[in-house]
Amino acid sequence: MEPDTDFNDVLMTRARRIIPGGVNSPVRAFRAVGGTPRFVRRAQGAYFWDAGEQRYIDYVGSWGPMILGHGHPAVLQAVQRAAAEGFSFGAPTEREIELAEAIAALIPSIEMLRLVCSGTEAGMTAIRLARGVTGRAKIVKFEGCYHGHADALLVKAGSGLATFGHPTSAGVPPEVVQHTLVLEYNNLDQLEQAFAQHGAEIAGLIMEPIAGNMNFVRATLEFTRRCRELCTQHGALLIYDEVMTGCRVALGGAQSLYAKAIAGFAPDITVLGKVIGGGMPLAAFGGKRAIMEQLAPLGPVYQAGTLSGNPVATACGLATLREISQPGFFDALAAKTRRLIDGLCAAARAAGVPFSADCEGGMFGFFLLPDLPKNYGQVMQSDAARFNRLFHGLLERGIYIAPALYEAGFVSSAHSDADIDATIAAASEVFQALG
Ligand code: HOZ
């Protein structure tokens, strides 16, 4: 297989003339890893085919939403039916209620929610809501966590910003982020100090409970517990950004895992996206009734959107949630992901390549580091040049992982044992070359 087929090059040249960097979202440009992005022509199950008809086993899955793989028949049928009934009404539909009820049933901390179009929109509104409810300005966030590209949250963020070495975007005036306190992930001392110093001014603490935008980094149990306790103690809201982890690491999201270990644990607001839309532009934020009732038209915090609760997107989300709620779905997905991770670890070990990996449900991450990192600084110790060789080695062998070392990976129910075995075999060859 050619690493850069002519077809993709031709499209990239054309795209660059009309779309900045040739892409509509920076990480897709392959700037971090070099080479030409693969332009997707079509996808089915665990695979996509690029402009040159090369097939890839897809571990990006649209960055998380495609938990059932591409073109799942039940989801496709639901989308086709909905599209035939109308694309968008700008008026309420029964399906919006059904999806809201389905999400709330899966995530008990959500008593009410609102549907929007993107994780950015959901995160941005969750912050506005926290500020509106508490009457305070300050927001705590963590280095390497990414909560979409709302101005106030574009400070020391992960994902594309990490890739390009600009953790804070240009175009965000200092006054806009003066109320954003950025702390190190998993650093208890910094957390305690921030609340001791600013507790009465903090509206909310926003975090990815398993950070998926600095690859895959778990919040420790103790850190999670203290985040909750300090928020409660100081009257701040705990906002869980589960855009990546929601209905992905477990049916009830990462919070359901922490709730098993910490009695009574629940965030105040949850931000969701990706899986709940099944690949359509759909996201949500929700939480306690008393908080959510502060939103317009009931309360003073404004939020609106022409395409919010879109009928085709809600059909896609509902059909996806129905499938992943089947008994045994997550156990099977988690076992598959675990098999992949164990196989990669064994292959790296055999080749003498320092390697660490972690996974939960259908989400995984790996590092060319001997030990799993606990924060952004440690993630940044990764050898980017080596990762790029691994990335291209896999790509040449028909395996597509995220084109940046700061991104998590995703397994779908459509990945077969043969796909996982083929991936481990390909990785084994590349590790031998790296070792
Ligand atoms: N923000 C996504 C990665 N964490 C990238 C989205 C995309 O390029 O589609």
XYZ file of C-alpha atoms and ligand atoms in Angstrom:
444
model
C 0.000 0.000 0.000
C 1.365 3.432 -0.926
C 1.642 5.722 2.101
C 0.430 8.778 0.190
C -1.739 7.839 -2.742
C -2.101 10.301 -5.588
C -5.854 10.492 -5.081
C -5.522 11.847 -1.562
C -2.763 14.241 -2.645
C -4.895 15.593 -5.451
C -7.797 16.220 -3.107
C -5.551 17.804 -0.491
C -4.064 20.195 -3.036
C -7.564 21.181 -4.118
C -8.839 21.439 -0.521
C -5.944 23.689 0.542
C -6.976 26.267 -2.044
C -10.421 26.751 -0.558
C -10.365 25.451 3.042
C -7.709 26.711 5.509
C -5.156 23.923 5.841
C -7.397 21.802 3.629
C -9.509 20.634 6.563
C -12.501 21.672 8.629
C -10.919 20.653 11.934
C -7.162 21.037 12.479
C -6.123 17.576 13.692
C -7.367 16.044 10.431
C -4.621 17.856 8.507
C -1.887 15.361 9.542
C 0.335 18.322 10.442
C 1.593 16.555 13.558
C 2.509 13.309 11.811
C 3.303 14.572 8.316
C 2.054 13.141 5.051
C -1.298 13.498 3.368
C -4.622 13.060 5.149
C -6.772 10.218 3.925
C -9.917 11.567 2.278
C -12.706 9.173 3.161
C -14.840 8.009 0.264
C -17.072 5.606 2.196
C -17.143 3.533 5.352
C -18.756 0.333 6.491
C -18.470 -1.520 9.795
C -14.945 -1.246 11.162
C -13.473 0.056 7.891
C -13.253 3.092 5.696
C -11.940 3.437 2.179
C -9.936 6.445 1.086
C -9.926 8.343 -2.185
C -7.680 5.696 -3.726
C -9.962 2.869 -2.566
C -7.466 1.727 0.063
C -9.173 0.098 3.030
C -8.272 0.943 6.637
C -9.305 -0.584 9.947
C -10.653 2.504 11.659
C -9.728 3.181 15.297
C -10.791 6.822 15.149
C -14.472 6.208 14.436
C -15.173 9.900 13.821
C -13.300 10.588 17.091
C -15.663 8.451 19.133
C -19.270 8.501 17.947
C -19.173 5.386 15.754
C -19.450 2.895 18.603
C -21.458 0.514 16.406
C -19.112 0.912 13.473
C -20.113 2.642 10.253
C -23.509 2.173 8.649
C -25.082 -0.020 11.315
C -28.329 -1.276 9.673
C -30.715 -0.278 12.500
C -29.204 3.199 12.748
C -29.176 3.670 9.002
C -32.827 2.701 8.779
C -33.791 5.111 11.589
C -31.917 7.951 9.883
C -33.437 7.220 6.471
C -36.951 7.147 7.921
C -36.418 10.374 9.834
C -34.911 12.136 6.818
C -37.931 11.183 4.738
C -40.149 12.898 7.321
C -38.226 16.164 7.283
C -34.735 17.494 7.923
C -35.364 20.297 10.366
C -38.417 22.048 11.769
C -37.227 24.576 14.330
C -40.159 23.356 16.423
C -40.281 20.611 19.061
C -40.713 16.937 18.200
C -41.624 13.853 20.213
C -38.268 12.308 19.299
C -36.418 15.010 21.249
C -38.330 13.973 24.373
C -37.576 10.303 23.685
C -33.865 10.959 23.331
C -33.769 13.187 26.416
C -35.579 10.478 28.397
C -33.231 7.791 27.078
C -30.128 9.789 28.076
C -31.501 10.593 31.530
C -32.314 6.913 32.054
C -28.694 5.988 31.354
C -27.108 8.772 33.411
C -28.985 9.236 36.701
C -27.218 12.511 37.617
C -29.071 14.069 34.682
C -32.561 15.044 35.790
C -33.112 17.427 32.896
C -31.132 18.139 29.766
C -31.024 20.209 26.673
C -29.979 19.014 23.227
C -27.590 21.093 21.141
C -25.430 20.489 18.060
C -21.827 20.154 19.223
C -19.709 19.436 22.267
C -18.323 22.963 22.036
C -21.809 24.408 22.280
C -22.728 22.124 25.165
C -19.542 22.900 27.133
C -19.812 26.631 26.505
C -23.409 26.690 27.719
C -22.619 24.541 30.752
C -20.088 27.180 31.816
C -22.572 29.992 31.265
C -25.121 28.064 33.291
C -22.692 27.481 36.158
C -21.856 31.174 36.211
C -25.514 32.173 35.962
C -26.593 29.834 38.754
C -23.813 30.706 41.186
C -23.423 34.368 40.287
C -19.659 33.768 40.249
C -17.102 34.161 37.484
C -14.177 31.790 37.988
C -13.889 28.427 36.280
C -11.342 25.748 37.142
C -10.042 23.641 34.274
C -7.108 21.293 33.872
C -4.113 21.374 31.568
C -4.525 19.040 28.622
C -8.294 18.762 29.012
C -10.189 20.025 26.002
C -13.748 21.264 26.285
C -14.384 22.514 22.788
C -13.299 25.825 21.388
C -15.291 28.325 23.435
C -12.957 31.248 24.198
C -12.907 30.919 27.987
C -11.864 27.270 27.747
C -9.139 27.578 25.131
C -6.430 27.833 27.757
C -3.745 25.166 27.970
C -6.114 22.803 26.227
C -5.358 19.408 24.722
C -6.314 17.882 21.365
C -5.340 19.995 18.327
C -3.925 22.741 20.506
C -1.434 20.309 22.033
C -0.509 19.023 18.605
C 0.416 22.414 17.274
C 2.244 23.587 20.358
C -0.236 26.408 20.964
C -2.096 25.267 24.052
C -3.792 28.640 24.146
C -5.369 30.013 20.986
C -4.596 33.388 19.451
C -7.652 35.607 19.239
C -8.647 35.075 22.860
C -8.110 38.339 24.754
C -6.585 37.948 28.230
C -9.702 39.543 29.766
C -11.783 36.670 28.414
C -9.697 34.051 30.197
C -8.869 36.038 33.305
C -11.446 34.024 35.211
C -10.159 30.644 34.033
C -7.897 28.937 36.571
C -5.782 26.268 34.923
C -4.444 23.515 37.175
C -2.458 20.347 36.637
C -4.596 17.232 36.196
C -4.380 14.854 39.158
C -2.473 17.416 41.251
C -4.179 17.460 44.654
C -2.018 20.215 46.126
C -2.830 22.664 43.346
C -6.506 21.779 43.631
C -6.573 22.397 47.384
C -4.693 25.678 46.991
C -6.977 26.966 44.235
C -10.079 26.378 46.341
C -8.433 27.712 49.513
C -7.559 30.918 47.668
C -10.532 31.409 45.344
C -13.257 29.060 46.657
C -15.909 31.745 47.079
C -15.390 33.002 43.506
C -15.430 29.645 41.714
C -18.583 29.015 39.696
C -17.577 25.603 38.456
C -14.861 23.060 37.917
C -14.914 21.457 34.488
C -13.012 18.256 33.810
C -12.769 15.265 31.550
C -13.110 12.382 34.044
C -10.892 10.331 31.772
C -9.009 12.835 29.671
C -9.244 11.851 26.016
C -7.611 14.910 24.531
C -4.147 14.247 25.953
C -4.436 10.678 24.722
C -6.001 8.674 27.589
C -5.327 9.771 31.156
C -7.524 8.772 34.076
C -8.330 11.026 36.986
C -7.295 9.126 40.123
C -10.019 8.148 42.539
C -8.639 10.457 45.217
C -8.509 13.393 42.791
C -12.076 12.712 41.682
C -13.245 12.536 45.282
C -11.555 15.830 46.197
C -12.909 17.614 43.122
C -16.410 16.635 44.259
C -15.844 17.464 47.929
C -14.260 20.852 47.271
C -16.998 21.885 44.850
C -19.670 20.937 47.387
C -17.827 22.650 50.231
C -17.396 25.909 48.306
C -20.718 26.002 46.488
C -19.162 25.488 43.051
C -20.643 23.184 40.409
C -18.800 20.078 39.277
C -19.077 19.864 35.499
C -18.186 16.541 33.914
C -17.229 16.804 30.275
C -18.191 13.357 29.058
C -18.304 14.248 25.379
C -15.759 11.490 24.781
C -16.440 9.145 27.684
C -20.237 9.361 27.841
C -21.847 6.070 26.694
C -18.347 5.093 25.535
C -16.299 3.911 28.523
C -19.505 2.514 30.045
C -23.168 2.922 29.260
C -23.498 5.425 32.109
C -20.239 7.192 31.232
C -17.133 7.606 33.379
C -19.257 8.962 36.218
C -20.912 5.555 36.579
C -17.469 4.028 37.169
C -16.545 6.605 39.795
C -19.986 6.249 41.409
C -19.245 2.563 41.991
C -16.126 3.474 43.949
C -17.267 6.674 45.692
C -20.604 6.415 47.489
C -23.114 8.999 46.300
C -20.769 10.395 43.667
C -22.387 12.494 40.930
C -21.428 15.621 39.023
C -23.798 18.603 38.996
C -23.719 19.103 35.229
C -22.726 16.628 32.525
C -21.691 17.573 29.010
C -22.284 14.934 26.341
C -21.724 14.562 22.605
C -20.304 12.013 20.152
C -21.968 8.623 20.968
C -25.332 10.145 21.930
C -25.588 11.445 18.352
C -24.311 8.244 16.746
C -22.286 10.260 14.216
C -24.740 13.131 13.664
C -24.139 16.682 14.944
C -25.772 16.284 18.322
C -24.659 17.026 21.872
C -26.313 17.740 25.199
C -25.792 19.133 28.644
C -27.840 18.244 31.652
C -27.920 17.940 35.387
C -29.946 18.715 38.443
C -33.447 20.055 37.824
C -32.868 23.168 39.940
C -29.817 24.042 37.834
C -31.348 23.265 34.449
C -34.470 25.285 35.248
C -32.279 28.383 35.230
C -32.143 28.115 31.435
C -34.344 30.268 29.214
C -37.322 30.226 28.809
C -37.703 29.272 32.501
C -34.716 31.159 33.861
C -32.295 33.963 33.012
C -29.482 31.939 31.358
C -29.847 32.126 27.589
C -29.159 29.407 25.059
C -30.781 28.694 21.693
C -30.171 26.979 18.350
C -31.972 26.565 15.034
C -30.760 22.990 14.645
C -30.922 22.011 18.340
C -32.701 18.668 18.716
C -32.574 18.112 14.967
C -35.018 15.337 13.959
C -32.541 13.308 11.894
C -29.769 13.615 14.497
C -32.104 12.595 17.323
C -33.251 9.544 15.332
C -29.617 8.552 14.842
C -28.823 9.050 18.517
C -31.863 7.130 19.709
C -31.177 4.157 17.449
C -27.551 4.117 18.613
C -28.480 4.225 22.298
C -31.001 1.445 21.753
C -28.311 -0.816 20.283
C -25.659 -0.116 22.906
C -28.183 -0.697 25.709
C -28.596 -4.340 24.696
C -27.501 -6.697 27.497
C -23.846 -7.654 27.221
C -22.986 -4.954 24.670
C -20.436 -3.172 26.830
C -18.883 -6.339 28.244
C -18.201 -7.547 24.709
C -16.870 -4.150 23.607
C -14.623 -3.853 26.664
C -13.252 -7.378 26.161
C -12.446 -6.567 22.538
C -10.687 -3.337 23.470
C -8.767 -5.086 26.248
C -7.629 -7.781 23.801
C -6.302 -5.103 21.467
C -4.452 -3.311 24.250
C -2.985 -6.504 25.721
C -1.849 -7.578 22.260
C -0.185 -4.224 21.582
C 1.573 -4.292 24.971
C 2.864 -7.818 24.340
C 4.058 -6.897 20.837
C 5.890 -3.803 22.113
C 7.458 -5.807 24.944
C 8.680 -8.460 22.519
C 10.313 -5.752 20.410
C 11.842 -4.004 23.423
C 9.856 -0.806 22.813
C 8.909 1.179 25.951
C 5.127 1.194 25.855
C 2.197 1.701 28.199
C -1.510 1.496 27.473
C -4.871 1.736 29.154
C -8.500 1.250 28.158
C -12.025 1.378 29.482
C -15.089 0.165 27.623
C -14.540 1.004 23.968
C -11.923 3.742 24.479
C -8.168 3.289 24.722
C -4.878 5.089 24.728
C -1.227 4.175 24.454
C 2.087 5.904 24.954
C 5.625 5.214 23.860
C 6.540 5.676 27.502
C 7.352 2.976 30.070
C 4.654 4.173 32.493
C 1.218 5.662 32.042
C 1.318 9.454 32.423
C -0.877 11.170 35.000
C -0.913 14.688 33.594
C -0.251 16.808 30.520
C 3.403 17.482 31.398
C 4.105 13.753 31.520
C 2.203 13.166 28.271
C 4.412 15.802 26.659
C 7.469 13.644 27.479
C 6.325 11.301 24.681
C 8.672 10.918 21.757
C 6.674 12.513 18.946
C 9.092 11.432 16.196
C 8.789 7.805 17.275
C 5.017 8.051 17.464
C 4.989 9.391 13.910
C 6.959 6.359 12.707
C 4.482 4.111 14.461
C 1.556 6.014 12.973
C 2.858 5.784 9.409
C 3.935 2.170 9.835
C 0.380 1.293 10.825
C -1.148 3.468 8.121
C 0.930 1.728 5.442
C -0.444 -1.556 6.763
C -4.049 -0.381 6.572
C -4.530 0.549 10.223
C -5.871 4.031 10.948
C -5.234 5.520 14.392
C -5.548 9.195 15.316
C -2.955 11.298 13.476
C -1.622 12.811 16.715
C -0.281 11.312 19.893
C -2.566 13.447 22.036
C -5.744 11.672 20.990
C -7.495 8.610 22.396
C -8.518 5.647 20.226
C -11.866 3.919 19.815
C -12.995 0.360 19.176
C -16.481 -0.366 17.838
C -18.712 -3.410 18.092
C -18.044 -3.920 14.373
C -14.340 -4.656 14.930
C -13.921 -8.399 14.603
C -11.352 -10.606 16.307
C -9.667 -10.860 12.920
C -9.427 -7.043 12.737
C -7.853 -6.921 16.189
C -5.426 -9.722 15.312
C -4.474 -7.994 12.055
C -3.852 -4.780 13.990
C -1.623 -6.498 16.547
C 0.302 -8.264 13.776
C 0.841 -4.965 11.933
C 1.902 -3.211 15.140
C 4.279 -6.050 15.899
C 6.105 -5.476 12.590
C 6.291 -1.742 13.206
C 7.527 -2.191 16.786
C 10.294 -4.491 15.502
C 11.391 -1.678 13.188
C 11.224 0.848 16.035
C 12.905 -1.325 18.661
N -11.555 17.518 18.658
C -11.355 16.252 18.032
C -10.220 15.527 18.648
N -10.253 15.402 20.030
C -11.095 16.372 16.554
C -12.362 16.445 15.824
C -12.211 16.270 14.324
O -11.214 16.654 13.749
O -13.133 15.753 13.746
